[in-house]
């Protein structure tokens, strides 16, 4: 028998993250490395555990291997539990056929049986593509206090950017009266953070109805939320004012990593009362050689720095050889930057080799045409040959032979 | 590869007396080392990497810190339904004291040994930093038919070591004589405190020694036993950093800065496991500088560190210069501090503007949680 739970969380981790291009070719967006030792999914998972949620269903679909392997038993997040814990929930076959997760709402619908086993009062719906630290228990307290059917976490964004988000228009008491998906003329600047708490009975009813509606796209933002609003369900906006970033694009992923290097950042990873847990690499501390220079950077275990590193994030097991320069860049696990190579304004993915004297990316100041400048990206397992040149804004997902120029 | 044939016994307290204040509140096995490890991590990881999944740790005293570190043994892959990690504190009523011998300790845990299913037993101390292939020694023992197989390394001893066992071997590698703490400087076959024997043989040995009131493995088994037992010695070529004094502890840390030593200690196929602390990656500030140093997760470097081992969560504030030092977990070094040849134990606080200096042959040790 399953013990009744007050609340459980469902984490939507099936998305491809197509706007991360080469970075999500072989893995789902929530498995993308972030912040020197984490993967994006560590943030919502750690938030769950720190908020007191002990049962989390992780819905996977796109390229699940890395994610499954990473999650394992859930032990790094303290989610290997006797009663509950972490469950990976892929789409499955039934006696009546099989189907992929057709949308976020359908993904939850296909796992109604999983949720029902715990008979929860409330279900938290999360996505695996945001970087933030949040105490969901405070949000639940508001949800209960207001007697809500659905509580949606919202963040004040600059009004000029509001048209990029789903905007919640709410009254002074927090009740939402209108939802605008990426509106041209936003009425408010309260953006949905993609964090929902539903009273399970209510959500269950709406999921079932939505599933039966052939015209629905089976999506929370497009179908469930508008339908509930239309029916006059009690929906509450829960304001959040901490650090929150959608890392769904190359630029935002790069920026969010760089935010960690800012001494005044509001995203503090070293707070012992709200740790972000991750699967730890088994590696010795990192080494900086007599010639090595490291400043304004984050460096994880197992790295060896013989060259120069400035304003960069080095993940576990990265080697920066002699004379190599890494600036304003993110170097993901086990990548080697060979001697004399220069990496600037770039994201270099896992297990990649940047050859001797190769160049990846450049500073915006060194461009004559600033509009063609952007972060250069080198994908997984790519070998960039000696003296090869990878231009700014390039997106490299194949090996580049020595001396060749790619991008631009 | 699971080595169901062997079990391991680690002696956690055998050398505590040689490290002064470092071991005044912990056993040698629990002494922090190399930025994120404890000395015992090496012995334990060697066992795990040899596929040994039954490991008993014999402790006598001050084992709180050790137990805290080891937990369920999960981080060494030793949280198992069958076997796994067993911490073996002394039974009440026995007379095990601080200096009690290994044989006496084994007699105290004989029921644990008897109950464990294994063909061989590996006995190991944890007074040394080394990454060794124990399965090769077990294999060697199984092949040779010796009564006991022990590991040694050719090393130079200054004659001042108070904790060394040296071996005289014949051409076939059989131990002919055992000398404790030689007083002349020179190159010796130094016993590494690792021994392999058949479990049944060990059970008999423990009983026999107990009935004769003999307690020491080195004196009573190796030294006396070499006269009538077939004790075979296997040479180890990998670097072995013995920690038998504060100075040796300091040197062993500094040797971690040598790329050759690191390459030998941290191999891909035989990783060294330790307890995970979920710290954020190390952070370097503006004008920070690190030179020939090892820096662990959670450290914050805003000043300058040179030839240092910086443990997890240690902080070096702006304007400070730390040279040739071992800075343990949670130590906070304020601004404009100057340190040279210093070992700070856990959570030491050094206020702004202080200058502390030891010498490389006599590092200055600052005890746990002191404020300067």
JSON list of C-alpha atoms in Angstrom, two decimals, chain A residues 35-38 75-76 80 260-263 265 269-270 275-278 280-290 292-301 304 306 311, chain B residues 34-37 74-75 256-259 262 266 271-274 276-297 307 309-310 312:
[
{"chain": "A", "resi": 35, "resn": "UNK", "atom": "CA", "xyz": [27.14, 26.30, -13.18]},
{"chain": "A", "resi": 36, "resn": "UNK", "atom": "CA", "xyz": [30.32, 24.25, -13.00]},
{"chain": "A", "resi": 37, "resn": "UNK", "atom": "CA", "xyz": [28.96, 21.05, -11.48]},
{"chain": "A", "resi": 38, "resn": "UNK", "atom": "CA", "xyz": [25.22, 20.98, -11.93]},
{"chain": "A", "resi": 75, "resn": "UNK", "atom": "CA", "xyz": [20.22, 9.35, -4.17]},
{"chain": "A", "resi": 76, "resn": "UNK", "atom": "CA", "xyz": [22.23, 12.57, -4.79]},
{"chain": "A", "resi": 80, "resn": "UNK", "atom": "CA", "xyz": [15.99, 7.33, -2.70]},
{"chain": "A", "resi": 260, "resn": "UNK", "atom": "CA", "xyz": [27.24, 33.14, -11.05]},
{"chain": "A", "resi": 261, "resn": "UNK", "atom": "CA", "xyz": [30.52, 35.01, -11.44]},
{"chain": "A", "resi": 262, "resn": "UNK", "atom": "CA", "xyz": [29.01, 38.31, -10.40]},
{"chain": "A", "resi": 263, "resn": "UNK", "atom": "CA", "xyz": [29.99, 38.94, -6.77]},
{"chain": "A", "resi": 265, "resn": "UNK", "atom": "CA", "xyz": [24.50, 37.88, -7.76]},
{"chain": "A", "resi": 269, "resn": "UNK", "atom": "CA", "xyz": [24.99, 28.44, -4.56]},
{"chain": "A", "resi": 270, "resn": "UNK", "atom": "CA", "xyz": [26.98, 28.30, -1.34]},
{"chain": "A", "resi": 275, "resn": "UNK", "atom": "CA", "xyz": [22.04, 23.54, -1.18]},
{"chain": "A", "resi": 276, "resn": "UNK", "atom": "CA", "xyz": [21.71, 22.61, -4.79]},
{"chain": "A", "resi": 277, "resn": "UNK", "atom": "CA", "xyz": [22.51, 18.91, -4.97]},
{"chain": "A", "resi": 278, "resn": "UNK", "atom": "CA", "xyz": [24.15, 17.22, -7.91]},
{"chain": "A", "resi": 280, "resn": "UNK", "atom": "CA", "xyz": [29.33, 14.49, -7.83]},
{"chain": "A", "resi": 281, "resn": "UNK", "atom": "CA", "xyz": [32.24, 13.50, -10.01]},
{"chain": "A", "resi": 282, "resn": "UNK", "atom": "CA", "xyz": [34.85, 11.33, -8.28]},
{"chain": "A", "resi": 283, "resn": "UNK", "atom": "CA", "xyz": [37.81, 13.59, -8.93]},
{"chain": "A", "resi": 284, "resn": "UNK", "atom": "CA", "xyz": [40.58, 15.26, -6.94]},
{"chain": "A", "resi": 285, "resn": "UNK", "atom": "CA", "xyz": [40.54, 19.02, -6.30]},
{"chain": "A", "resi": 286, "resn": "UNK", "atom": "CA", "xyz": [41.44, 21.14, -9.30]},
{"chain": "A", "resi": 287, "resn": "UNK", "atom": "CA", "xyz": [45.03, 22.15, -9.94]},
{"chain": "A", "resi": 288, "resn": "UNK", "atom": "CA", "xyz": [46.42, 25.47, -11.05]},
{"chain": "A", "resi": 289, "resn": "UNK", "atom": "CA", "xyz": [50.01, 25.28, -12.28]},
{"chain": "A", "resi": 290, "resn": "UNK", "atom": "CA", "xyz": [52.75, 27.85, -11.59]},
{"chain": "A", "resi": 292, "resn": "UNK", "atom": "CA", "xyz": [48.26, 29.09, -14.68]},
{"chain": "A", "resi": 293, "resn": "UNK", "atom": "CA", "xyz": [46.09, 32.15, -14.07]},
{"chain": "A", "resi": 294, "resn": "UNK", "atom": "CA", "xyz": [42.53, 32.02, -12.83]},
{"chain": "A", "resi": 295, "resn": "UNK", "atom": "CA", "xyz": [40.41, 35.06, -12.04]},
{"chain": "A", "resi": 296, "resn": "UNK", "atom": "CA", "xyz": [36.71, 35.90, -11.76]},
{"chain": "A", "resi": 297, "resn": "UNK", "atom": "CA", "xyz": [35.86, 32.30, -12.46]},
{"chain": "A", "resi": 298, "resn": "UNK", "atom": "CA", "xyz": [34.29, 29.15, -11.15]},
{"chain": "A", "resi": 299, "resn": "UNK", "atom": "CA", "xyz": [36.34, 25.99, -11.35]},
{"chain": "A", "resi": 300, "resn": "UNK", "atom": "CA", "xyz": [35.09, 22.50, -10.49]},
{"chain": "A", "resi": 301, "resn": "UNK", "atom": "CA", "xyz": [37.01, 19.46, -9.26]},
{"chain": "A", "resi": 304, "resn": "UNK", "atom": "CA", "xyz": [43.90, 21.32, -14.52]},
{"chain": "A", "resi": 306, "resn": "UNK", "atom": "CA", "xyz": [48.08, 25.55, -17.09]},
{"chain": "A", "resi": 311, "resn": "UNK", "atom": "CA", "xyz": [35.36, 35.26, -16.40]},
{"chain": "B", "resi": 34, "resn": "UNK", "atom": "CA", "xyz": [44.69, 16.54, -0.10]},
{"chain": "B", "resi": 35, "resn": "UNK", "atom": "CA", "xyz": [41.91, 19.10, -0.26]},
{"chain": "B", "resi": 36, "resn": "UNK", "atom": "CA", "xyz": [38.91, 16.79, 0.01]},
{"chain": "B", "resi": 37, "resn": "UNK", "atom": "CA", "xyz": [39.99, 13.44, 1.37]},
{"chain": "B", "resi": 74, "resn": "UNK", "atom": "CA", "xyz": [27.83, 4.28, 0.34]},
{"chain": "B", "resi": 75, "resn": "UNK", "atom": "CA", "xyz": [30.38, 6.69, -1.12]},
{"chain": "B", "resi": 256, "resn": "UNK", "atom": "CA", "xyz": [50.14, 16.21, -4.25]},
{"chain": "B", "resi": 257, "resn": "UNK", "atom": "CA", "xyz": [51.32, 19.25, -6.21]},
{"chain": "B", "resi": 258, "resn": "UNK", "atom": "CA", "xyz": [53.64, 17.00, -8.20]},
{"chain": "B", "resi": 259, "resn": "UNK", "atom": "CA", "xyz": [51.86, 16.01, -11.44]},
{"chain": "B", "resi": 262, "resn": "UNK", "atom": "CA", "xyz": [48.77, 13.02, -8.82]},
{"chain": "B", "resi": 266, "resn": "UNK", "atom": "CA", "xyz": [44.20, 9.44, -9.26]},
{"chain": "B", "resi": 271, "resn": "UNK", "atom": "CA", "xyz": [39.31, 6.31, -8.49]},
{"chain": "B", "resi": 272, "resn": "UNK", "atom": "CA", "xyz": [39.71, 7.51, -4.90]},
{"chain": "B", "resi": 273, "resn": "UNK", "atom": "CA", "xyz": [36.30, 7.91, -3.32]},
{"chain": "B", "resi": 274, "resn": "UNK", "atom": "CA", "xyz": [35.39, 10.21, -0.48]},
{"chain": "B", "resi": 276, "resn": "UNK", "atom": "CA", "xyz": [30.49, 14.12, -0.88]},
{"chain": "B", "resi": 277, "resn": "UNK", "atom": "CA", "xyz": [29.66, 17.49, 0.63]},
{"chain": "B", "resi": 278, "resn": "UNK", "atom": "CA", "xyz": [27.63, 19.12, -2.15]},
{"chain": "B", "resi": 279, "resn": "UNK", "atom": "CA", "xyz": [29.64, 22.30, -2.21]},
{"chain": "B", "resi": 280, "resn": "UNK", "atom": "CA", "xyz": [29.45, 24.70, -5.14]},
{"chain": "B", "resi": 281, "resn": "UNK", "atom": "CA", "xyz": [32.52, 24.81, -7.41]},
{"chain": "B", "resi": 282, "resn": "UNK", "atom": "CA", "xyz": [35.48, 26.88, -6.24]},
{"chain": "B", "resi": 283, "resn": "UNK", "atom": "CA", "xyz": [35.18, 30.58, -6.95]},
{"chain": "B", "resi": 284, "resn": "UNK", "atom": "CA", "xyz": [37.94, 33.00, -7.89]},
{"chain": "B", "resi": 285, "resn": "UNK", "atom": "CA", "xyz": [37.49, 36.71, -7.39]},
{"chain": "B", "resi": 286, "resn": "UNK", "atom": "CA", "xyz": [38.90, 39.75, -9.12]},
{"chain": "B", "resi": 287, "resn": "UNK", "atom": "CA", "xyz": [42.72, 39.83, -8.86]},
{"chain": "B", "resi": 288, "resn": "UNK", "atom": "CA", "xyz": [42.74, 36.35, -7.35]},
{"chain": "B", "resi": 289, "resn": "UNK", "atom": "CA", "xyz": [45.79, 34.29, -8.10]},
{"chain": "B", "resi": 290, "resn": "UNK", "atom": "CA", "xyz": [46.52, 30.62, -7.66]},
{"chain": "B", "resi": 291, "resn": "UNK", "atom": "CA", "xyz": [49.89, 29.22, -8.45]},
{"chain": "B", "resi": 292, "resn": "UNK", "atom": "CA", "xyz": [50.90, 25.57, -8.21]},
{"chain": "B", "resi": 293, "resn": "UNK", "atom": "CA", "xyz": [47.98, 24.83, -5.91]},
{"chain": "B", "resi": 294, "resn": "UNK", "atom": "CA", "xyz": [45.16, 22.37, -5.47]},
{"chain": "B", "resi": 295, "resn": "UNK", "atom": "CA", "xyz": [41.82, 23.96, -4.73]},
{"chain": "B", "resi": 296, "resn": "UNK", "atom": "CA", "xyz": [38.69, 22.01, -3.74]},
{"chain": "B", "resi": 297, "resn": "UNK", "atom": "CA", "xyz": [35.00, 22.73, -4.27]},
{"chain": "B", "resi": 307, "resn": "UNK", "atom": "CA", "xyz": [52.05, 25.98, -3.42]},
{"chain": "B", "resi": 309, "resn": "UNK", "atom": "CA", "xyz": [46.37, 22.69, -0.68]},
{"chain": "B", "resi": 310, "resn": "UNK", "atom": "CA", "xyz": [43.07, 24.47, -0.20]},
{"chain": "B", "resi": 312, "resn": "UNK", "atom": "CA", "xyz": [36.57, 22.43, 0.63]}
]
